[in-house]
Amino acid sequence: MLNRLISEDKINGLKKLIDNAEKIVVTCHLTPDGDAMGSSLAMYHMLSALGKKVHVVTPDVPASYLMFIPGAKEIIPFTRFEDFARQLFREADLVICLDFNALHRIDRLRPLVEQSPAEKVLIDHHINPEDFAGITISHPEQSSTCLLLFRVLCQLGYARIMDRKTATCILTGMMTDTGNFQYNSIDPDIYIVVAELLKKGVDKDRIYKLAFNTKSESQMRLNAYAISQKMTVFPEHRAAMIVLTLDELKEFNYQQGDTEGLVNMPLAMPDVEYVGYLREGKDYVKVSTRSEGEVPVNELCANHFNGGGHKNAAGGEFYGTLDDCVKAFVEALPEMDKYVNKNNRK
Ligand code: 5GP
Ligand code: MN
């Protein structure tokens, strides 16, 4: 069975905060992914079942491919309901932050969290969490915030009242943050948790279909185009890069989330150990990186793209032209040579 990973002090402190709170706001990072949405909505269902007045406020509108997650339609995106979001943070007794380690990751919600009189709790799995919450439950060794949250909920004694909706949210985040258990997924505890969630009645195959294998025609064509026309392989550095311009994104009617998973695809080549995906935006170039093995792409993103993340999955933002961003990525390749495994194939 699962060990009690989280310190009893933190669990007791969190339990007290929940017991004493009437109004709770749950929030997560900008352009929420499956783990951010899953953990926030799991918390939402659980706390609602406990009789709390709970709202999930996201910095922006979640991608449509995640709207199947139970409760997603109840989310309040700040960009759509600014005044209401402000009011919720002002009146909250407790703010629970999930799946981010630094306040800049919640963008324009930052001042709302900072100025809220509420108690704050952070539950997250990114390294080096900022110290802004009264209780910080940070476990970077956990492959997803959803997995960590499951453990938190069990230690709080809520496992028995966890319903299928909550379990669906949690399994979604566990699956999306591991690419459906392709990476960061050798911890046996993961599968103990999956088994518990399946016992709650979760339809795992349906989550896979909706989160990973549902695509519009233009999305299919965009991803195929990106690989066939816009991918460069650098065999001497064991790296690959994909670049998409704003014009190209427009041509394929790009919607947020349409290229989810694209950055992982070049890792299928035995001679590629890390990948950069550079997507031109209006204000900056979004850089998304993935690696296998010992290549720390979070270091690459921290040093060159104002970003960070995990060793094998990181991202950042480049404030400059797309051409300059490409140049910065290509010029950073030699720095990473010391990490790549040149002798052995993967
Ligand atoms: P993705 O490539 O899926 O957008 O992000 C992968 C991971 O990289 C995220 O889980 C997050 O940890 C990190 N990440 C992505 N974008 C940024 C960013 O702009 N700044 C920082 N610090 N981390 C990021
Ligand atoms: Mn996550």
Short mmCIF file of N, CA and C and ligand atoms in Angstrom, two decimals, residues 29-31 33 35 99-102 104-105 124-127 176-177 183 260-261 263-264 277 279 284-290 297-298 301-302 305-310 312-319, ligand 1:
data_model
loop_
_atom_site.label_atom_id
_atom_site.label_comp_id
_atom_site.label_asym_id
_atom_site.label_seq_id
_atom_site.Cartn_x
_atom_site.Cartn_y
_atom_site.Cartn_z
N HIS A 29 -1.80 26.94 -13.03
CA HIS A 29 -0.99 27.77 -13.92
C HIS A 29 -1.67 28.15 -15.25
N LEU A 30 -1.09 29.13 -15.90
CA LEU A 30 -1.52 29.64 -17.21
C LEU A 30 -1.56 28.49 -18.24
N THR A 31 -2.43 28.63 -19.22
CA THR A 31 -2.66 27.56 -20.20
C THR A 31 -2.60 26.18 -19.51
N ASP A 33 -2.67 22.53 -18.26
CA ASP A 33 -2.60 21.23 -18.94
C ASP A 33 -3.49 20.25 -18.17
N ASP A 35 -2.78 18.01 -16.01
CA ASP A 35 -2.45 17.86 -14.59
C ASP A 35 -2.97 19.06 -13.78
N ASP A 99 -0.07 22.71 -8.97
CA ASP A 99 0.71 22.45 -10.19
C ASP A 99 1.52 23.65 -10.70
N PHE A 100 1.94 24.54 -9.82
CA PHE A 100 2.93 25.55 -10.22
C PHE A 100 3.80 25.89 -9.02
N ASN A 101 5.02 26.33 -9.32
CA ASN A 101 5.98 26.56 -8.24
C ASN A 101 6.33 28.03 -8.04
N ALA A 102 5.90 28.88 -8.97
CA ALA A 102 6.30 30.29 -8.91
C ALA A 102 5.11 31.14 -9.34
N HIS A 104 4.79 33.79 -10.98
CA HIS A 104 4.70 34.32 -12.35
C HIS A 104 3.98 33.34 -13.27
N ARG A 105 3.89 32.06 -12.85
CA ARG A 105 3.22 31.05 -13.68
C ARG A 105 1.70 31.23 -13.71
N ASP A 124 2.34 20.88 -5.17
CA ASP A 124 2.99 20.94 -6.49
C ASP A 124 4.15 19.94 -6.60
N HIS A 125 4.56 19.68 -7.83
CA HIS A 125 5.67 18.74 -8.05
C HIS A 125 6.79 19.34 -8.90
N HIS A 126 6.87 20.67 -8.98
CA HIS A 126 8.01 21.31 -9.67
C HIS A 126 9.09 21.65 -8.64
N ILE A 127 10.34 21.64 -9.11
CA ILE A 127 11.43 21.91 -8.16
C ILE A 127 11.44 23.38 -7.72
N THR A 176 -1.75 12.51 -18.36
CA THR A 176 -1.21 13.55 -19.27
C THR A 176 0.22 13.94 -18.88
N ASP A 177 0.55 13.96 -17.60
CA ASP A 177 1.91 14.36 -17.21
C ASP A 177 2.95 13.27 -17.45
N TYR A 183 6.67 8.03 -19.72
CA TYR A 183 7.89 8.53 -19.07
C TYR A 183 7.54 8.95 -17.64
N GLU A 260 -0.25 19.81 -28.69
CA GLU A 260 0.07 19.04 -27.48
C GLU A 260 0.65 17.68 -27.91
N GLY A 261 1.80 17.33 -27.38
CA GLY A 261 2.38 16.03 -27.73
C GLY A 261 3.34 16.07 -28.91
N VAL A 263 5.96 17.92 -29.41
CA VAL A 263 7.37 18.04 -28.99
C VAL A 263 7.96 16.67 -28.60
N ASN A 264 7.12 15.74 -28.23
CA ASN A 264 7.63 14.41 -27.86
C ASN A 264 7.97 13.56 -29.08
N TYR A 277 10.66 22.80 -29.26
CA TYR A 277 9.55 23.19 -30.14
C TYR A 277 9.33 24.69 -29.92
N ARG A 279 7.35 27.96 -30.88
CA ARG A 279 6.08 28.38 -31.48
C ARG A 279 5.94 29.89 -31.35
N TYR A 284 5.62 36.82 -27.61
CA TYR A 284 6.88 36.11 -27.39
C TYR A 284 6.84 34.77 -28.11
N VAL A 285 8.00 34.12 -28.16
CA VAL A 285 8.04 32.78 -28.74
C VAL A 285 7.95 31.79 -27.58
N LYS A 286 6.99 30.89 -27.65
CA LYS A 286 6.85 29.86 -26.61
C LYS A 286 7.80 28.72 -26.92
N VAL A 287 8.63 28.41 -25.96
CA VAL A 287 9.60 27.33 -26.15
C VAL A 287 9.17 26.15 -25.28
N SER A 288 9.08 25.00 -25.90
CA SER A 288 8.70 23.80 -25.17
C SER A 288 9.76 22.75 -25.45
N THR A 289 10.24 22.08 -24.42
CA THR A 289 11.33 21.12 -24.62
C THR A 289 11.03 19.80 -23.92
N ARG A 290 11.58 18.74 -24.49
CA ARG A 290 11.47 17.41 -23.88
C ARG A 290 12.80 16.70 -24.06
N VAL A 297 16.71 19.53 -19.79
CA VAL A 297 16.19 20.63 -20.61
C VAL A 297 15.69 21.80 -19.75
N ASN A 298 15.45 21.55 -18.45
CA ASN A 298 15.08 22.70 -17.60
C ASN A 298 16.24 23.70 -17.51
N CYS A 301 16.27 25.72 -20.68
CA CYS A 301 15.19 26.73 -20.67
C CYS A 301 15.49 27.85 -19.68
N ALA A 302 16.08 27.49 -18.55
CA ALA A 302 16.40 28.52 -17.54
C ALA A 302 17.50 29.45 -18.08
N PHE A 305 15.80 30.75 -22.10
CA PHE A 305 14.43 31.08 -22.48
C PHE A 305 13.56 31.52 -21.30
N ASN A 306 14.15 32.12 -20.29
CA ASN A 306 13.39 32.65 -19.14
C ASN A 306 12.43 31.62 -18.57
N GLY A 307 12.87 30.39 -18.51
CA GLY A 307 11.92 29.36 -18.11
C GLY A 307 12.50 28.36 -17.13
N GLY A 308 11.97 27.18 -17.17
CA GLY A 308 12.40 26.12 -16.27
C GLY A 308 11.46 24.94 -16.40
N GLY A 309 11.38 24.15 -15.36
CA GLY A 309 10.50 22.98 -15.39
C GLY A 309 11.20 21.77 -14.84
N HIS A 310 10.92 20.63 -15.43
CA HIS A 310 11.50 19.37 -14.96
C HIS A 310 12.70 19.02 -15.85
N ASN A 312 13.25 16.46 -17.71
CA ASN A 312 12.88 15.91 -19.02
C ASN A 312 11.71 16.63 -19.71
N ALA A 313 11.18 17.66 -19.07
CA ALA A 313 10.06 18.41 -19.69
C ALA A 313 10.11 19.82 -19.15
N ALA A 314 10.41 20.76 -20.01
CA ALA A 314 10.55 22.13 -19.52
C ALA A 314 10.08 23.10 -20.60
N GLY A 315 9.99 24.36 -20.23
CA GLY A 315 9.54 25.34 -21.20
C GLY A 315 9.99 26.73 -20.81
N GLY A 316 9.72 27.67 -21.68
CA GLY A 316 10.08 29.04 -21.40
C GLY A 316 9.51 29.97 -22.44
N GLU A 317 9.87 31.23 -22.31
CA GLU A 317 9.39 32.25 -23.24
C GLU A 317 10.59 33.05 -23.74
N PHE A 318 10.60 33.30 -25.04
CA PHE A 318 11.70 34.08 -25.62
C PHE A 318 11.13 35.40 -26.13
N TYR A 319 11.64 36.50 -25.59
CA TYR A 319 11.15 37.82 -26.00
C TYR A 319 12.06 38.36 -27.09
P1 5GP B 1 4.92 22.33 -21.77
O1 5GP B 1 6.02 22.09 -22.72
O2 5GP B 1 4.00 21.15 -21.68
O3 5GP B 1 4.23 23.62 -21.99
O4 5GP B 1 5.60 22.47 -20.35
C1 5GP B 1 6.31 21.40 -19.78
C2 5GP B 1 6.78 21.83 -18.41
O5 5GP B 1 7.71 22.89 -18.56
C3 5GP B 1 5.69 22.38 -17.52
O6 5GP B 1 5.16 21.36 -16.73
C4 5GP B 1 6.42 23.39 -16.68
O7 5GP B 1 7.04 22.74 -15.61
C5 5GP B 1 7.54 23.87 -17.56
N1 5GP B 1 7.28 25.15 -18.23
C6 5GP B 1 6.62 25.36 -19.38
N2 5GP B 1 6.62 26.65 -19.72
C7 5GP B 1 7.30 27.29 -18.75
C8 5GP B 1 7.65 28.66 -18.53
O8 5GP B 1 7.34 29.55 -19.31
N3 5GP B 1 8.36 28.92 -17.40
C9 5GP B 1 8.73 27.95 -16.53
N4 5GP B 1 9.43 28.29 -15.44
N5 5GP B 1 8.43 26.66 -16.71
C10 5GP B 1 7.72 26.32 -17.79
#
